[in-house]
């Protein structure tokens, strides 16, 4: 089974022999790959919505993996028992949704050794929650698929040193290791800030002026980081 690049990046962070819970699995392609490739002896695959859950059931049945992939329909970590999995994957959702899934049942995270997360938006909010709640950003990577850049975060229990909100938004490990896609990623972020600033320029409300000042500071710092990374 050939995995798309984004899912392959997630699979690359799974330690050999570990029991994984893939929360919000949808089609269950990743659990099928992890079991079929021998990385995981067993995977728990969950989804809260009946449509994606049915899609997962169909794929798991097609591959005759019902005994190795434990499918559960339900909300986030509520369908897990403490200690059932060592690794959690939560991918393809907004950073806020991922944060809420992790935050809602704190006891469930006690025995988790690895979080493999792939927020579609708001990665900074998710990183901020992780570092405030005893998780170290062990590694991060950018993946390009069909013209879009995705952020993948590996978190492990520990103390993260970086607390600067802008660095947490951009990705401390992406910056330190100068991810191969970093400059393209920063260019995208800079363009997005410039676009928002041009939209805000049409409004003269006090709120808009405050947002402009905040975003101008953020944009200037991001451009400095981009220029520094460009020279490295
Ligand atoms: C866009 S899909 C991503 C599927 C897969 N994880 C991937 O990365 O390709 C998001 C999936 O998460 C599920 N989902 C959203 N919130 C959830 C929650 N609180 N608990 C479990 N599943 C959830 C949705 O039903 C949907 O199938």
CSV table of C-alpha atoms and ligand atoms in Angstrom, one decimal:
chain,number,residue,atom,x,y,z
A,1,UNK,CA,0.0,0.0,0.0
A,2,UNK,CA,1.5,3.3,-1.1
A,3,UNK,CA,0.7,6.1,1.3
A,4,UNK,CA,0.4,9.8,0.2
A,5,UNK,CA,3.3,11.9,1.4
A,6,UNK,CA,1.5,13.5,4.3
A,7,UNK,CA,0.4,10.2,5.8
A,8,UNK,CA,3.8,8.7,5.1
A,9,UNK,CA,5.4,11.5,7.2
A,10,UNK,CA,3.1,10.6,10.1
A,11,UNK,CA,3.9,6.9,9.8
A,12,UNK,CA,7.7,7.8,9.8
A,13,UNK,CA,7.3,9.0,13.4
A,14,UNK,CA,5.7,5.8,14.7
A,15,UNK,CA,8.2,3.6,16.7
A,16,UNK,CA,8.4,0.0,15.5
A,17,UNK,CA,6.3,-2.3,17.7
A,18,UNK,CA,4.2,0.4,19.3
A,19,UNK,CA,0.4,0.3,19.8
A,20,UNK,CA,-1.0,3.4,18.1
A,21,UNK,CA,-4.4,5.0,18.4
A,22,UNK,CA,-5.3,7.0,15.3
A,23,UNK,CA,-8.0,9.5,16.4
A,24,UNK,CA,-10.2,10.7,13.5
A,25,UNK,CA,-9.0,8.0,11.2
A,26,UNK,CA,-11.6,8.6,8.4
A,27,UNK,CA,-10.5,6.1,5.7
A,28,UNK,CA,-8.2,4.2,8.0
A,29,UNK,CA,-5.4,4.2,5.4
A,30,UNK,CA,-2.7,5.0,8.0
A,31,UNK,CA,-3.7,2.1,10.4
A,32,UNK,CA,-3.9,-0.3,7.4
A,33,UNK,CA,-0.4,0.8,6.3
A,34,UNK,CA,1.1,0.6,9.9
A,35,UNK,CA,-0.2,-3.0,10.4
A,36,UNK,CA,0.5,-4.2,6.8
A,37,UNK,CA,4.1,-2.9,6.9
A,38,UNK,CA,4.7,-4.6,10.2
A,39,UNK,CA,5.4,-1.3,12.1
A,40,UNK,CA,2.5,-1.9,14.5
A,41,UNK,CA,1.1,-5.2,15.8
A,42,UNK,CA,-2.2,-3.6,16.4
A,43,UNK,CA,-3.8,-0.2,15.9
A,44,UNK,CA,-6.9,1.4,17.4
A,45,UNK,CA,-8.7,3.5,14.8
A,46,UNK,CA,-11.5,5.9,15.9
A,47,UNK,CA,-13.8,8.4,14.3
A,48,UNK,CA,-16.7,10.4,15.7
A,49,UNK,CA,-18.7,10.6,12.5
A,50,UNK,CA,-20.7,7.7,11.1
A,51,UNK,CA,-19.7,8.4,7.4
A,52,UNK,CA,-15.9,8.2,8.0
A,53,UNK,CA,-16.4,5.4,10.4
A,54,UNK,CA,-18.2,3.4,7.8
A,55,UNK,CA,-15.4,4.2,5.3
A,56,UNK,CA,-12.8,2.9,7.8
A,57,UNK,CA,-14.8,-0.3,8.3
A,58,UNK,CA,-15.0,-0.9,4.6
A,59,UNK,CA,-11.2,-0.4,4.1
A,60,UNK,CA,-10.3,-2.6,7.1
A,61,UNK,CA,-12.6,-5.4,5.9
A,62,UNK,CA,-11.2,-5.1,2.3
A,63,UNK,CA,-7.7,-5.8,3.8
A,64,UNK,CA,-9.0,-8.5,6.1
A,65,UNK,CA,-7.5,-6.7,9.1
A,66,UNK,CA,-10.4,-6.8,11.5
A,67,UNK,CA,-8.4,-8.7,14.1
A,68,UNK,CA,-5.5,-6.2,14.0
A,69,UNK,CA,-7.3,-2.9,13.6
A,70,UNK,CA,-9.7,-2.1,16.5
A,71,UNK,CA,-12.4,0.3,15.1
A,72,UNK,CA,-14.2,2.5,17.5
A,73,UNK,CA,-16.9,5.1,16.9
A,74,UNK,CA,-16.8,8.0,19.3
A,75,UNK,CA,-15.5,11.3,20.4
A,76,UNK,CA,-11.7,11.8,20.7
A,77,UNK,CA,-10.0,10.0,23.5
A,78,UNK,CA,-13.3,9.1,25.2
A,79,UNK,CA,-13.3,5.8,23.4
A,80,UNK,CA,-9.8,4.8,24.8
A,81,UNK,CA,-8.9,3.2,28.1
A,82,UNK,CA,-5.7,4.5,29.9
A,83,UNK,CA,-2.6,2.6,28.8
A,84,UNK,CA,-4.2,1.0,25.7
A,85,UNK,CA,-1.9,2.9,23.3
A,86,UNK,CA,1.6,4.4,23.6
A,87,UNK,CA,1.3,6.6,20.6
A,88,UNK,CA,-1.5,8.9,19.6
A,89,UNK,CA,-2.0,10.2,16.0
A,90,UNK,CA,-4.4,13.1,15.5
A,91,UNK,CA,-4.2,14.5,12.0
A,92,UNK,CA,-6.1,16.4,9.4
A,93,UNK,CA,-8.0,18.6,11.8
A,94,UNK,CA,-7.7,22.2,13.0
A,95,UNK,CA,-5.1,22.9,15.7
A,96,UNK,CA,-7.9,24.0,18.0
A,97,UNK,CA,-9.8,20.7,17.5
A,98,UNK,CA,-6.7,18.7,18.1
A,99,UNK,CA,-5.9,20.7,21.3
A,100,UNK,CA,-9.5,20.1,22.5
A,101,UNK,CA,-9.3,16.4,21.8
A,102,UNK,CA,-6.1,16.2,23.9
A,103,UNK,CA,-7.2,18.5,26.7
A,104,UNK,CA,-10.6,17.0,27.4
A,105,UNK,CA,-9.4,13.7,29.1
A,106,UNK,CA,-6.0,14.6,30.7
A,107,UNK,CA,-5.7,11.2,32.4
A,108,UNK,CA,-5.7,9.5,29.0
A,109,UNK,CA,-2.4,11.2,28.2
A,110,UNK,CA,-0.4,9.9,31.2
A,111,UNK,CA,0.9,6.8,29.6
A,112,UNK,CA,1.3,8.3,26.1
A,113,UNK,CA,4.9,8.4,25.0
A,114,UNK,CA,4.4,10.1,21.6
A,115,UNK,CA,1.9,12.5,20.1
A,116,UNK,CA,2.0,12.7,16.3
A,117,UNK,CA,0.0,15.7,15.3
A,118,UNK,CA,-0.8,17.3,12.0
A,119,UNK,CA,-2.9,20.5,12.3
A,120,UNK,CA,-4.4,21.9,9.2
A,121,UNK,CA,-4.5,25.5,10.7
A,122,UNK,CA,-3.6,27.1,14.0
A,123,UNK,CA,-0.4,25.1,14.7
A,124,UNK,CA,0.7,27.9,17.0
A,125,UNK,CA,-2.3,27.5,19.4
A,126,UNK,CA,-1.7,23.7,19.5
A,127,UNK,CA,2.1,24.1,20.2
A,128,UNK,CA,1.3,26.7,22.9
A,129,UNK,CA,-1.0,24.2,24.6
A,130,UNK,CA,1.5,21.4,24.3
A,131,UNK,CA,4.4,23.4,25.9
A,132,UNK,CA,2.0,24.6,28.7
A,133,UNK,CA,1.0,21.0,29.4
A,134,UNK,CA,4.3,19.2,29.8
A,135,UNK,CA,5.1,18.3,26.2
A,136,UNK,CA,8.4,18.9,24.4
A,137,UNK,CA,8.3,19.6,20.7
A,138,UNK,CA,10.7,16.7,19.9
A,139,UNK,CA,10.6,17.2,16.1
A,140,UNK,CA,8.7,18.9,13.4
A,141,UNK,CA,8.6,18.6,9.6
A,142,UNK,CA,6.9,20.2,6.6
A,143,UNK,CA,5.5,18.0,3.9
A,144,UNK,CA,4.3,19.2,0.5
A,145,UNK,CA,1.4,17.3,-1.2
A,146,UNK,CA,-0.6,18.5,-4.2
A,147,UNK,CA,0.8,22.1,-3.9
A,148,UNK,CA,0.0,22.4,-0.2
A,149,UNK,CA,2.4,22.5,2.7
A,150,UNK,CA,1.5,20.5,5.8
A,151,UNK,CA,3.0,20.8,9.3
A,152,UNK,CA,3.7,17.6,11.2
A,153,UNK,CA,4.5,17.8,15.0
A,154,UNK,CA,6.1,15.1,17.1
A,155,UNK,CA,5.6,15.8,20.8
A,156,UNK,CA,7.0,13.8,23.8
A,157,UNK,CA,6.7,14.2,27.5
A,158,UNK,CA,9.2,16.9,28.6
A,159,UNK,CA,9.9,20.5,29.0
A,160,UNK,CA,10.0,22.8,26.0
A,161,UNK,CA,12.4,25.7,26.3
A,162,UNK,CA,10.9,27.9,23.5
A,163,UNK,CA,8.0,30.0,24.8
A,164,UNK,CA,8.0,32.9,22.4
A,165,UNK,CA,4.5,33.0,20.8
A,166,UNK,CA,5.8,33.9,17.3
A,167,UNK,CA,8.4,31.1,17.4
A,168,UNK,CA,5.7,28.7,18.6
A,169,UNK,CA,3.5,29.8,15.7
A,170,UNK,CA,6.3,29.3,13.1
A,171,UNK,CA,7.7,26.0,14.6
A,172,UNK,CA,10.8,26.0,16.8
A,173,UNK,CA,12.2,22.8,15.4
A,174,UNK,CA,11.4,23.7,11.8
A,175,UNK,CA,13.5,26.9,12.3
A,176,UNK,CA,16.3,25.2,14.1
A,177,UNK,CA,16.8,22.5,11.6
A,178,UNK,CA,15.9,24.7,8.7
A,179,UNK,CA,13.4,22.3,7.2
A,180,UNK,CA,13.9,22.0,3.4
A,181,UNK,CA,10.5,23.6,2.9
A,182,UNK,CA,11.0,26.3,5.5
A,183,UNK,CA,11.6,29.3,3.2
A,184,UNK,CA,8.5,28.4,1.0
A,185,UNK,CA,6.5,28.0,4.2
A,186,UNK,CA,7.6,31.4,5.6
A,187,UNK,CA,6.9,33.1,2.3
A,188,UNK,CA,3.3,31.7,2.4
A,189,UNK,CA,2.9,33.1,6.0
A,190,UNK,CA,4.4,36.5,5.0
A,191,UNK,CA,2.0,36.7,2.0
A,192,UNK,CA,-1.0,35.8,4.3
A,193,UNK,CA,0.0,38.6,6.8
A,194,UNK,CA,0.4,41.1,3.9
A,195,UNK,CA,-3.0,40.2,2.6
A,196,UNK,CA,-4.7,40.6,6.0
A,197,UNK,CA,-3.0,43.9,6.4
A,198,UNK,CA,-4.3,45.2,3.1
A,199,UNK,CA,-7.8,44.1,4.1
A,200,UNK,CA,-7.5,45.8,7.5
A,201,UNK,CA,-6.3,49.0,5.8
A,202,UNK,CA,-9.9,49.5,4.6
A,203,UNK,CA,-11.2,49.9,8.1
A,204,UNK,CA,-10.6,52.8,10.4
A,205,UNK,CA,-12.0,51.3,13.6
A,206,UNK,CA,-9.9,51.3,16.8
A,207,UNK,CA,-9.9,47.5,16.8
A,208,UNK,CA,-8.7,47.3,13.2
A,209,UNK,CA,-5.9,49.8,13.9
A,210,UNK,CA,-4.8,47.8,16.9
A,211,UNK,CA,-4.8,44.6,14.8
A,212,UNK,CA,-2.7,46.4,12.1
A,213,UNK,CA,-0.1,47.4,14.7
A,214,UNK,CA,0.1,43.9,16.1
A,215,UNK,CA,0.3,42.3,12.7
A,216,UNK,CA,2.9,44.8,11.4
A,217,UNK,CA,5.2,43.8,14.4
A,218,UNK,CA,4.6,40.1,13.6
A,219,UNK,CA,5.2,40.6,9.9
A,220,UNK,CA,8.5,42.5,10.5
A,221,UNK,CA,9.8,39.8,12.9
A,222,UNK,CA,8.7,37.0,10.4
A,223,UNK,CA,10.5,38.8,7.6
A,224,UNK,CA,13.7,39.1,9.7
A,225,UNK,CA,13.5,35.4,10.5
A,226,UNK,CA,13.0,34.7,6.8
A,227,UNK,CA,16.0,36.8,5.8
A,228,UNK,CA,18.2,35.2,8.5
A,229,UNK,CA,17.1,31.7,7.4
A,230,UNK,CA,17.8,32.7,3.7
A,231,UNK,CA,21.4,33.5,4.6
A,232,UNK,CA,22.1,30.4,6.6
B,1,LIG,C1,-10.1,15.5,7.5
B,1,LIG,S1,-10.3,14.0,8.3
B,1,LIG,C2,-8.6,13.4,8.5
B,1,LIG,C3,-8.5,12.0,8.4
B,1,LIG,C4,-7.1,11.4,8.7
B,1,LIG,N1,-6.8,11.6,10.1
B,1,LIG,C5,-6.1,12.1,7.8
B,1,LIG,O1,-5.3,12.8,8.4
B,1,LIG,O2,-6.1,11.8,6.6
B,1,LIG,C6,-10.8,14.4,10.0
B,1,LIG,C7,-11.5,13.3,10.6
B,1,LIG,O3,-11.6,13.5,12.0
B,1,LIG,C8,-12.8,13.1,12.5
B,1,LIG,N2,-13.1,13.8,13.8
B,1,LIG,C9,-13.3,15.1,14.0
B,1,LIG,N3,-13.4,15.4,15.3
B,1,LIG,C10,-13.3,14.2,15.9
B,1,LIG,C11,-13.3,13.8,17.3
B,1,LIG,N4,-13.5,14.7,18.3
B,1,LIG,N5,-13.1,12.5,17.6
B,1,LIG,C12,-12.9,11.6,16.6
B,1,LIG,N6,-12.9,11.9,15.3
B,1,LIG,C13,-13.0,13.2,15.0
B,1,LIG,C14,-13.8,13.5,11.4
B,1,LIG,O4,-15.0,12.7,11.4
B,1,LIG,C15,-12.9,13.1,10.1
B,1,LIG,O5,-13.2,11.8,9.7
